[in-house]
Coordinates of C-alpha atoms in Angstrom, one line a residue:
Chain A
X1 CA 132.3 -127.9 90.4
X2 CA 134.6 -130.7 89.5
X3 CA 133.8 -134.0 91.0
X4 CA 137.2 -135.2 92.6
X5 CA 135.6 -138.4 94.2
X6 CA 134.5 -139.7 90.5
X7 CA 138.2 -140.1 89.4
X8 CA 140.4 -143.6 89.7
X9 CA 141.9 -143.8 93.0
X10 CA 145.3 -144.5 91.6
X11 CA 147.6 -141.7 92.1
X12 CA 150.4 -141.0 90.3
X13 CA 152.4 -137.4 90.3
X14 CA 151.2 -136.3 87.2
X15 CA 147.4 -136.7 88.4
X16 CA 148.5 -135.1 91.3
X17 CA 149.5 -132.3 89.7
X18 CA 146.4 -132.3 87.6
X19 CA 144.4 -132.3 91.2
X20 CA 146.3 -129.5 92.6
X21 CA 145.5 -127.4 89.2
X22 CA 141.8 -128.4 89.0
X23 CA 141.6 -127.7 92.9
X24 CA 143.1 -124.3 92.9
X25 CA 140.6 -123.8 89.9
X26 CA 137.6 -124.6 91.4
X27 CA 138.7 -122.8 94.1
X28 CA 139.2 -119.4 92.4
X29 CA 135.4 -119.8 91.1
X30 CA 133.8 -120.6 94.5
X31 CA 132.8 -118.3 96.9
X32 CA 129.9 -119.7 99.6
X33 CA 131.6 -121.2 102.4
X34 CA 129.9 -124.4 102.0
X35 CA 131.3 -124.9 98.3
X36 CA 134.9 -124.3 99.4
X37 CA 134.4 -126.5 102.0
X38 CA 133.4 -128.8 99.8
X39 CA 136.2 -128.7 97.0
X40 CA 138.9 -128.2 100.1
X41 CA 138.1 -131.9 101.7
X42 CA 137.7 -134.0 98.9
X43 CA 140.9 -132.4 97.1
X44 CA 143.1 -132.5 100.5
X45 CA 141.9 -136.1 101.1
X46 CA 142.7 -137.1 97.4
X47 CA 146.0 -135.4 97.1
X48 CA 147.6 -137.2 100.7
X49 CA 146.2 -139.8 100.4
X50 CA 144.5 -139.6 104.1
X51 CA 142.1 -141.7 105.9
X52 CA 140.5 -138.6 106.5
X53 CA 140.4 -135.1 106.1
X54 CA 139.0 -132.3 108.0
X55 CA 138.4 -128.1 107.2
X56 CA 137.9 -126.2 110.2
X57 CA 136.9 -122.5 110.4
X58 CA 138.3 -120.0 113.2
X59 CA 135.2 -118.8 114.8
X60 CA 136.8 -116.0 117.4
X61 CA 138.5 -118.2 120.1
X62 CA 137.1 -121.2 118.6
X63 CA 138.1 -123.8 116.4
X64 CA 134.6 -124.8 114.2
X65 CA 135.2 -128.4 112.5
X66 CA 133.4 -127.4 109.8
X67 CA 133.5 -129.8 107.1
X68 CA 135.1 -133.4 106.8
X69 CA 135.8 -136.3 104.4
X70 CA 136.8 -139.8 106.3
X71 CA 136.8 -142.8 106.7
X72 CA 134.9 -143.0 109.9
X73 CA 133.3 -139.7 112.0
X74 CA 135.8 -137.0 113.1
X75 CA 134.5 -133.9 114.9
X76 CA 132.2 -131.9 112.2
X77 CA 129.8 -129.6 113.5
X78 CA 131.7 -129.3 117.1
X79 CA 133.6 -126.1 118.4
X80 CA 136.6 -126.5 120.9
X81 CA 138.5 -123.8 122.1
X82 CA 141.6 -122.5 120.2
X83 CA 144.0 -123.6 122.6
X84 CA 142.7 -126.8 123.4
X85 CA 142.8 -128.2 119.6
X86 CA 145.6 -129.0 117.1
X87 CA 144.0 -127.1 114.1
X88 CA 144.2 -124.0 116.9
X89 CA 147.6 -124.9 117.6
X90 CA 148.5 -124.3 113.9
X91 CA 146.2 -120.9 113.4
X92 CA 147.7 -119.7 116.7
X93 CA 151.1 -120.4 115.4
X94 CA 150.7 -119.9 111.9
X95 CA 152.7 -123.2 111.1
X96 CA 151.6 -126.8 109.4
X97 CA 152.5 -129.3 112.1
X98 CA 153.0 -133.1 111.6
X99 CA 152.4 -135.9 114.0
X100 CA 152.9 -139.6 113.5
X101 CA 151.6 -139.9 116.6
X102 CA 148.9 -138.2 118.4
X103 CA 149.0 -140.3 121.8
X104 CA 152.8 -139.0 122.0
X105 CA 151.7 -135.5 121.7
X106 CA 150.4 -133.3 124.7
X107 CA 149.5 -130.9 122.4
X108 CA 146.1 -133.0 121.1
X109 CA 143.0 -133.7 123.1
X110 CA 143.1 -137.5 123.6
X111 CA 139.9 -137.8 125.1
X112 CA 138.6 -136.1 121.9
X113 CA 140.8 -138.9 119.7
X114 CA 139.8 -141.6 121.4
X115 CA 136.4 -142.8 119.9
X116 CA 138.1 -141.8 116.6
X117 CA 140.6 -143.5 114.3
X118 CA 142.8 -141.0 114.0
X119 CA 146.9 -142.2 115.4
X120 CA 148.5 -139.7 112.9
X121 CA 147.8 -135.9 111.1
X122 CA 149.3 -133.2 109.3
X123 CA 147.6 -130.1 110.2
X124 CA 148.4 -126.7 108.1
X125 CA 146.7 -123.4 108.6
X126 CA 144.8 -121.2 106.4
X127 CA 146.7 -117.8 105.6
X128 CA 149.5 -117.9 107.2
X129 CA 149.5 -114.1 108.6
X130 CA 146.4 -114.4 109.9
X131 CA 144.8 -117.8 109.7
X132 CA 141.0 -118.0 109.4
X133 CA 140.9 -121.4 108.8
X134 CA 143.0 -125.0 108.8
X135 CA 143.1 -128.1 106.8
X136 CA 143.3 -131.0 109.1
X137 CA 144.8 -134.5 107.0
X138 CA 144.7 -138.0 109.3
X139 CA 146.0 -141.2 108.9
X140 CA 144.6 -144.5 111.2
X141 CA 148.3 -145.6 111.1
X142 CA 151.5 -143.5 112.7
X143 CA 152.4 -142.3 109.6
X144 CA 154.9 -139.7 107.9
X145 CA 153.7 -137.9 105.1
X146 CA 156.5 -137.2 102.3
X147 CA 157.5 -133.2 102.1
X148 CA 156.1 -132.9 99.1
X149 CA 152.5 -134.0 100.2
X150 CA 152.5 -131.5 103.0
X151 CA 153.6 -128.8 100.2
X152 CA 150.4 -129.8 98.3
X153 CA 148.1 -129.3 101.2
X154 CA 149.4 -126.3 102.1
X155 CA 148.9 -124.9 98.3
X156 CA 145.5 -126.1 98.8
X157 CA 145.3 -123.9 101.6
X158 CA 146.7 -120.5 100.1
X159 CA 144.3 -121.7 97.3
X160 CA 141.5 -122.0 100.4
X161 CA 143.0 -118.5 101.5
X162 CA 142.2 -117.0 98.2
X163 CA 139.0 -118.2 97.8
X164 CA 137.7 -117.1 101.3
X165 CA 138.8 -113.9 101.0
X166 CA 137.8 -113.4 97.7
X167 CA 134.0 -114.3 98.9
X168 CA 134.4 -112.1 102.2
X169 CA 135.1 -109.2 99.4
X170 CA 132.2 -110.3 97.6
X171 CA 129.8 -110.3 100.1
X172 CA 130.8 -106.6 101.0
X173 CA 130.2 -105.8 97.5
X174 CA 126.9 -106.7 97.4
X175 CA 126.4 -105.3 100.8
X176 CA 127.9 -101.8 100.0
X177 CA 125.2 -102.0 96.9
X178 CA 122.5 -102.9 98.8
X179 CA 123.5 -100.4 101.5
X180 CA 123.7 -97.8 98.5
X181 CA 120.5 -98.4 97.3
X182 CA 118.5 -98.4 100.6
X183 CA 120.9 -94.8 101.5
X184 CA 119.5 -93.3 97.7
X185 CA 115.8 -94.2 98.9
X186 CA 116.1 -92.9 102.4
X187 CA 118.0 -89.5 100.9
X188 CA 114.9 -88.8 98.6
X189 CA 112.5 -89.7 101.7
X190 CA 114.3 -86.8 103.2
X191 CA 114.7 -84.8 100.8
X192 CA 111.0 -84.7 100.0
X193 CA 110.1 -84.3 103.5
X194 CA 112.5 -81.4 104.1
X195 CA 110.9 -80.0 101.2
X196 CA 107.6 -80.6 102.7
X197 CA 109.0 -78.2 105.6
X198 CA 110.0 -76.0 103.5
X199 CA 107.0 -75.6 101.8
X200 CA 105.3 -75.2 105.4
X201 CA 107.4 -72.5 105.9
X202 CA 106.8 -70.4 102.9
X203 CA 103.3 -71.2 103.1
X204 CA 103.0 -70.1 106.7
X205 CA 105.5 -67.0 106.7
X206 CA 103.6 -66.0 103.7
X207 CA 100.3 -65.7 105.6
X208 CA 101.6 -64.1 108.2
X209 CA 104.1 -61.4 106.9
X210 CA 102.3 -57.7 105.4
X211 CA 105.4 -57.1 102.4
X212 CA 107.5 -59.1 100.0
X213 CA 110.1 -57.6 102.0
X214 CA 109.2 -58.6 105.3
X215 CA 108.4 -62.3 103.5
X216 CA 111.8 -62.5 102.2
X217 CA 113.6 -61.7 105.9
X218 CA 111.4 -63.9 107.7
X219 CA 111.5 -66.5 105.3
X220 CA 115.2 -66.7 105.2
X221 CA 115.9 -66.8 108.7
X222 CA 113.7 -69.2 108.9
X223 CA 115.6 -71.6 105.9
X224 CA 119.0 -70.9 107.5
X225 CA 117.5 -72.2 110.9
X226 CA 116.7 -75.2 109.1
X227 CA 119.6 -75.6 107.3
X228 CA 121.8 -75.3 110.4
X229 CA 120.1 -77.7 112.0
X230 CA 120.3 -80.0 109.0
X231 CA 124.2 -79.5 109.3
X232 CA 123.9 -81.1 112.4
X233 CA 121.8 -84.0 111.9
X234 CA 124.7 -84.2 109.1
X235 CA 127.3 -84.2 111.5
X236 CA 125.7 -86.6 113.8
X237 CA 125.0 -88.7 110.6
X238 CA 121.4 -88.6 111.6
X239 CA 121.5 -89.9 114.8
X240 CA 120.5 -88.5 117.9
X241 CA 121.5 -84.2 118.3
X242 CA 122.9 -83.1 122.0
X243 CA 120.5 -80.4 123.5
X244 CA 123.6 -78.7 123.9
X245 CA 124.8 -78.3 120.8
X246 CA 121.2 -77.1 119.2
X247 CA 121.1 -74.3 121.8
X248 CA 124.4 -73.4 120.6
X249 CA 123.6 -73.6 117.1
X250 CA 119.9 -71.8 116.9
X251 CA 120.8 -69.1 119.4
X252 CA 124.5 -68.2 118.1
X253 CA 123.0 -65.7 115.2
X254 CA 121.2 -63.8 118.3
X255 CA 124.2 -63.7 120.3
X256 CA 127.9 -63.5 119.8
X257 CA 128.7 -65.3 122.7
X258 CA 125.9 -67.3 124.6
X259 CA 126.7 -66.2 128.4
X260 CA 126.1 -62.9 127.6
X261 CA 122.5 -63.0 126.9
X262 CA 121.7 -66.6 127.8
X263 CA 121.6 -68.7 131.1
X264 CA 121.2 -72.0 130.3
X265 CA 121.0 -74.7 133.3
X266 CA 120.0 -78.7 132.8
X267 CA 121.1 -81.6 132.4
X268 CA 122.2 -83.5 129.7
X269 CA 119.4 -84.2 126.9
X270 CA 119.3 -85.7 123.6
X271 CA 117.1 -85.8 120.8
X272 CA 115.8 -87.9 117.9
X273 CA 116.9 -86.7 114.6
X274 CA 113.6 -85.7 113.4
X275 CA 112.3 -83.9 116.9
X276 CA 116.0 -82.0 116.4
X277 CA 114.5 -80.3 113.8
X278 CA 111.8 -78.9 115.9
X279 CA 114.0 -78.0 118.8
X280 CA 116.1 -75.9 116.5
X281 CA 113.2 -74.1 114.8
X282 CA 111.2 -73.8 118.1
X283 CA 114.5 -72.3 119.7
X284 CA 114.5 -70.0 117.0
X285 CA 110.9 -68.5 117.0
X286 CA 111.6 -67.8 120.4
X287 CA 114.8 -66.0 120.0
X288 CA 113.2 -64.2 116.9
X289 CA 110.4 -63.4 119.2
X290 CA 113.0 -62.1 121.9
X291 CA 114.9 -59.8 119.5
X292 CA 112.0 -58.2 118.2
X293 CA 109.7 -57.2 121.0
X294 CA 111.0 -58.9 124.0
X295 CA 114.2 -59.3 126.4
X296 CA 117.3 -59.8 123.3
X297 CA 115.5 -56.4 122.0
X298 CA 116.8 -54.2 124.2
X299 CA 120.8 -54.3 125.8
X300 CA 119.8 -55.4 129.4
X301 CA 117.6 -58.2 128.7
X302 CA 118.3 -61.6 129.5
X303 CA 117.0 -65.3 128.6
X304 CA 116.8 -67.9 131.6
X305 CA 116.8 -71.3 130.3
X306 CA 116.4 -74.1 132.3
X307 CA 115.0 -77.6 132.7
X308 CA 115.1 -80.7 134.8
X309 CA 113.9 -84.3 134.5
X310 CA 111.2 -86.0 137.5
X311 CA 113.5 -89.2 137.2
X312 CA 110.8 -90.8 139.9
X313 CA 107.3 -90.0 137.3
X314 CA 106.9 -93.0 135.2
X315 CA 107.7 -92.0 132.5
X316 CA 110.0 -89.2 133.5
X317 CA 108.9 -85.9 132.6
X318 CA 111.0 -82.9 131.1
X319 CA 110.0 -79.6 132.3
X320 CA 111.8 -76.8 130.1
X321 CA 110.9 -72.7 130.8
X322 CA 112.1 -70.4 128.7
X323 CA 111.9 -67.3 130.9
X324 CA 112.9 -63.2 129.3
X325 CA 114.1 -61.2 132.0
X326 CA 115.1 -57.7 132.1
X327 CA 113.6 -56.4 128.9
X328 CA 110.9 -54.1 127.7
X329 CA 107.4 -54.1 129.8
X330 CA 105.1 -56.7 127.9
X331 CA 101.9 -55.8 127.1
X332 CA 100.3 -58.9 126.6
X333 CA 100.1 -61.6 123.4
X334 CA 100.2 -60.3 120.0
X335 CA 97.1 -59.7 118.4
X336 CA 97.1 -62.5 115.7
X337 CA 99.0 -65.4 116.6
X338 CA 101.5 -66.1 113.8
X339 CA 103.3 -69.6 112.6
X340 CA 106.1 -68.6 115.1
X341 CA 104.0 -68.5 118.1
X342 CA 101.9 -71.6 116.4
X343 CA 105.0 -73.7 116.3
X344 CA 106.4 -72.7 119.7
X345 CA 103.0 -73.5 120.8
X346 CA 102.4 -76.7 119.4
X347 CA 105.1 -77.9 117.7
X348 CA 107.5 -79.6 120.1
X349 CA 105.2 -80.2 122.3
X350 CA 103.3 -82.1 119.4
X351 CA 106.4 -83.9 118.7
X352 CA 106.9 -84.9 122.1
X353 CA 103.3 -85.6 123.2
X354 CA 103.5 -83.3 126.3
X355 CA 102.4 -79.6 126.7
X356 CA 103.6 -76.1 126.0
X357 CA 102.2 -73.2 127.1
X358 CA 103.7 -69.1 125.9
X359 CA 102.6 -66.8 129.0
X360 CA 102.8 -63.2 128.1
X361 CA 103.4 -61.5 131.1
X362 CA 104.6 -57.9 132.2
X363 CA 108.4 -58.9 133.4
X364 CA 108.5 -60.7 130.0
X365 CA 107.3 -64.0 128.0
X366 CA 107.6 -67.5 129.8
X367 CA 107.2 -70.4 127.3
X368 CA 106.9 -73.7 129.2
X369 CA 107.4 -77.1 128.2
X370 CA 106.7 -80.4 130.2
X371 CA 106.7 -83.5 128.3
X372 CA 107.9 -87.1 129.0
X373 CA 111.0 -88.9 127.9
X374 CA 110.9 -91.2 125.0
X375 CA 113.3 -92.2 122.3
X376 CA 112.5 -88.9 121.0
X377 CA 114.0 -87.2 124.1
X378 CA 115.9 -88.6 126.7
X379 CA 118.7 -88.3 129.3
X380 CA 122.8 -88.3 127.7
X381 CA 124.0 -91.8 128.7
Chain B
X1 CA 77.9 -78.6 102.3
X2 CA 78.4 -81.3 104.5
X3 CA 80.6 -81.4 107.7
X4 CA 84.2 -82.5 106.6
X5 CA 86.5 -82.8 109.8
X6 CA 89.6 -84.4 109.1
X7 CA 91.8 -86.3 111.1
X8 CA 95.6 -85.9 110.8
X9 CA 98.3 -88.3 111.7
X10 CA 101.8 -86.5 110.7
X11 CA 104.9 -87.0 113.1
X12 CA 106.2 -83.6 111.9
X13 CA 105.2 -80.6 113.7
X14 CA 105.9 -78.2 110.7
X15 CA 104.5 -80.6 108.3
X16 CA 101.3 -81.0 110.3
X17 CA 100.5 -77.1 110.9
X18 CA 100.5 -76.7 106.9
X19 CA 98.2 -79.7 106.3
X20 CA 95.4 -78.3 109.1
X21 CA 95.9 -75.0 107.3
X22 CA 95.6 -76.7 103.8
X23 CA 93.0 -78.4 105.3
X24 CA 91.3 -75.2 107.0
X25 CA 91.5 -73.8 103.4
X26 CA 89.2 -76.3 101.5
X27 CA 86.4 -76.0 104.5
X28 CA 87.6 -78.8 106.7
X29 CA 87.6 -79.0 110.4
X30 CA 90.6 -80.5 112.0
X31 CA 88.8 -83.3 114.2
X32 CA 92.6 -84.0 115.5
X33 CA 95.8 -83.5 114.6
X34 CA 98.2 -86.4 116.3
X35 CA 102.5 -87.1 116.1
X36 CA 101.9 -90.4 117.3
X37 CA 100.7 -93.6 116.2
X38 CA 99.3 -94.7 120.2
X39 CA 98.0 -91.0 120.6
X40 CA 95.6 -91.1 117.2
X41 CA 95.1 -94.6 118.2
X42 CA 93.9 -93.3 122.1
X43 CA 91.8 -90.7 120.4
X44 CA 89.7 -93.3 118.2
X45 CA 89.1 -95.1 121.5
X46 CA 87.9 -92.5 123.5
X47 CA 84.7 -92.4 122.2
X48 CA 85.1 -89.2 120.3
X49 CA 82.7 -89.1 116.8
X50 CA 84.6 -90.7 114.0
X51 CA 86.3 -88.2 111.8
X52 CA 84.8 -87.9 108.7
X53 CA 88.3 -88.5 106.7
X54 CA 91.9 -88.6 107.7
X55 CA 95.3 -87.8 106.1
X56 CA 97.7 -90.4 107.6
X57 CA 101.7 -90.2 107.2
X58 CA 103.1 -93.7 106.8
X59 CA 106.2 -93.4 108.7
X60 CA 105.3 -91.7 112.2
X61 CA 108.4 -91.2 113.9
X62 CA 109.6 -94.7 113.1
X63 CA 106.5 -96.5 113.6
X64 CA 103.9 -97.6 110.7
X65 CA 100.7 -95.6 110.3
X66 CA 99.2 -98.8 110.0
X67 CA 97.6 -99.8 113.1
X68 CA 95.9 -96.5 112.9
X69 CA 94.9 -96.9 109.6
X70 CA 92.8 -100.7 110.3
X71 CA 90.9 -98.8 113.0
X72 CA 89.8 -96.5 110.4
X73 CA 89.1 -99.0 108.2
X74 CA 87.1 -100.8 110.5
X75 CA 85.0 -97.6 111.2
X76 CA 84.3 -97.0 107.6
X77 CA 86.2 -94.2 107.7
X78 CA 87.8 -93.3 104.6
X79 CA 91.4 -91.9 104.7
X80 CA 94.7 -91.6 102.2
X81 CA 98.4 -91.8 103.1
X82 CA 100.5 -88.4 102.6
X83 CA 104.3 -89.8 102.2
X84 CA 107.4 -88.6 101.1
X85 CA 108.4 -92.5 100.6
X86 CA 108.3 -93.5 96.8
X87 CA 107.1 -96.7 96.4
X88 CA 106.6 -98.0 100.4
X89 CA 105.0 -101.4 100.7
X90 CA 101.9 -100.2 102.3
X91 CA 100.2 -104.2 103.3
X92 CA 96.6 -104.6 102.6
X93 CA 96.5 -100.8 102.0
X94 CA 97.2 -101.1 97.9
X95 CA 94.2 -99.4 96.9
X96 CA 94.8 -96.5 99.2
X97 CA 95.1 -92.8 97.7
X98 CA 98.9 -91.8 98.0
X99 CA 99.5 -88.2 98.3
X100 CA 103.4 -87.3 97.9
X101 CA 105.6 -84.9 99.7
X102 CA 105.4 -81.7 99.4
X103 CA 102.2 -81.5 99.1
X104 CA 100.2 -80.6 96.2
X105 CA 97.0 -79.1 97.3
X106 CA 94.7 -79.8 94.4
X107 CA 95.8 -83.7 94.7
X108 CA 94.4 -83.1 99.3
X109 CA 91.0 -81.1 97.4
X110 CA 90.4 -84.3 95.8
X111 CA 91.1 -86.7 98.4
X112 CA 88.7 -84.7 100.4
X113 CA 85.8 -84.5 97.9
X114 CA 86.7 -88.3 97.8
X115 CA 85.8 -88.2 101.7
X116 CA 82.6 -86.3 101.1
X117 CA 81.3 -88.5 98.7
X118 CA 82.5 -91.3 101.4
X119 CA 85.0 -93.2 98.8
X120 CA 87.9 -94.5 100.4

């Protein structure tokens, strides 16, 4: 950085000039806040000539004396509210304003003056669309600066402009890179463990299925499940999955349109992204189970979904049935139980550290779920 | 051969149901099989035997495996991580078996030989 304060205080136009160049230089290479600061008030002060000079930052609805160079203390480190400061004054109405005298002017503070030395100031804001900053100048004597000193500061502040937005793009940069970097690690965490669900799938469904044939049905079904369920984790960008919107998506293969097979009564529930997962694939052993042997197997048959929340248990507890009216007479569990019945067993009810139970009964299966609400399941706000 | 039942720590149901069968395959007993870090932590308190080796996801749901895996520790219980994370920094835990995601089941034989002949 160039050292301003080194030079010969005599100022002639030509050295002027030479600050304004080296100024908008340095300015061009500095990003941190604090270094901007720093070329901004020792340039501004050289270039009018001031008894002091002051940088103040628009935090919000405050004015933030950020920075200063003077001959005696001014205001740095304090806040005041936008419209009860000059430098707000100027951001609020994007123009450089010049006072010989402050004590003549309503628009400054005087209490605020008072223990200072300030009796004069230029004040000129920091891009003038939309000001982020101002460059306060002020003299200890009513003073007016010449026009050609107020057109230097305010270079110095498109120069100040240029600089601060040129480190707010920076530090998006590096943020959209670090950002990138922590999205590639957290995609191959999730790849590898959707791949490790997969793998449980084959695995499982292999065990359990007679044929190659039968393997490759079940084991489809079972991938597409998980894929649709995956497109919606997608489209919630991994955040949390409406109950809703699973049912619709893990029962739509089984029928065309819900009503006509499905009543579904609760209240609004969300889940986790991970626990979404199980929803959708415990939904889906159920229906599977349904459409081969129980009530979506037959054209009378009906599913009765319901659940409610015990707001007044601590924690509150969700208690889900799942309950097959209307079809075949059941004859009671299958003789082995498969990975479907193990995950509509365990599964959710794992994820969710509650209970599930599958009843096999003659008027048709009940599963049952009660478990409590956590940030893995709770109420829709 | 000696007893061998293995605790599991895994938040993901599917995930979980292959490792006990993995598990079941090499000759193991499942001594548990938990989704969250407070329930395996609940279990080691009860009073129940200690397991004779566990297979701990790192990342349960959010939480770290950690806490889990300093009780075991404690116990002399030997245990490895089973993670689809890379290269997670896994505190105090450096010399820990990893075993990635999906999982390979001649790398879980070994880890649970390693528990039989009570290496970490």
């Amino acid at each position: 950085m160039l050292d301003l304060a080194s030079r010969d205080d005599v100022t002639t136009p030509e050295t002027d000039l030479l600050t304004l160049i080296e100024t908008i230089e340095a300015l061009s290479a500095t990003r941190p806040i604090g270094e901007v600061a720093e070329v901004v008030r020792k340039a501004a002060r050289r270039i009018s000539g001031a008894d002091g000079v002051a940088f103040v930052l628009r935090d919000n609805d405050k004015c933030w004396y950020f920075d200063e160079d003077a001959i005696g203390p001014l205001w740095k480190g304090k806040r005041f509210p936008l419209t009860a400061c000059i430098s707000g004054w100027a951001m609020l109405n994007r123009q450089t304003v010049i006072i010989p005298d402050i004590y003549l002017d309503d628009r400054i503070p005087h209490d605020a003056y008072r223990p200072t030395f300030v009796k004069s100031l230029v004040m000129t804001p920091v891009r003038l669309e939309d000001p982020v900053a101002a460059i306060g100048a002020y003299w200890a004597e009513e003073h007016v600066p010449a026009p050609e000193i107020v057109k230097k500061l305010q270079v110095i502040a498109r120069a100040t402009a240029s600089a601060l937005e040129s480190g707010r793009l920076h530090d998006s940069l590096v943020d959209a890179n670090h950002h990138g970097a922590f999205l590639l690690q957290e995609l191959d965490h999730r790849v590898k463990n959707t791949l490790a669900i997969v793998q449980s799938i084959s695995r499982q469904t292999l065990r359990a299925t007679p044929s190659p044939e039968a393997f490759a049905e079940v084991f489809e079904n079972r991938i597409l499940a998980l894929s649709q369920a995956h497109e919606l984790l997608t489209r919630r960008a991994w955040g949390r999955a409406q109950f809703h919107e699973i049912l619709d998506k893990a029962l739509a293969p089984f029928s065309a349109n819900l009503a006509d097979r499905f009543d579904i009564i609760g209240p609004a529930v969300t889940f986790s992204a991970e626990t979404s997962v199980s929803v959708h694939m415990t939904l889906h052993e159920l229906a599977v189970n349904a459409a081969k042997h129980g009530a979506l197997s037959g054209p009378e048959g009906r599913v009765v979904l319901r659940w409610t929340v015990d707001e007044a248990a601590a924690p509150p507890m969700l208690t889900l049935t799942w309950r097959e009216v209307g079809g075949p007479e059941v004859t009671g569990p299958p003789e082995r139980r498969g990975f479907g019945t193990q995950m509509i067993e365990r599964g959710l009810a794992r994820d969710l550290g509650g209970k599930a139970s599958l009843d096999f009964t003659p008027r048709g299966v009940i599963y049952t779920l009660r478990a409590p609400l956590s940030q893995r399941m709770s109420l829709a706000a | 051969m000696k007893s061998n039942k293995v605790m599991i720590v895994e938040d993901e149901a599917l995930v979980a149901m292959m490792v006990e069968d993995m598990l079941g395959d090499l000759g193991c007993e499942i001594a548990g099989s938990f989704g969250a870090v407070d329930d395996a932590l609940a279990w080691l308190g009860s009073g129940e035997p200690a397991p004779d080796g566990a297979v701990l996801d790192v990342n349960i749901g959010g939480e770290m495996v950690f806490p889990v895996a300093e009780e075991l520790r404690e116990r002399g219980v030997p245990f490895v991580f089973a993670t689809g994370y890379g290269d997670l920094p896994r505190k105090g835990f450096e010399s820990v078996e990893v075993i990635a995601k999906p999982i390979n089941v001649g790398a879980l034989r070994k880890a649970v030989d390693g528990f039989q002949s009570g290496e970490e």
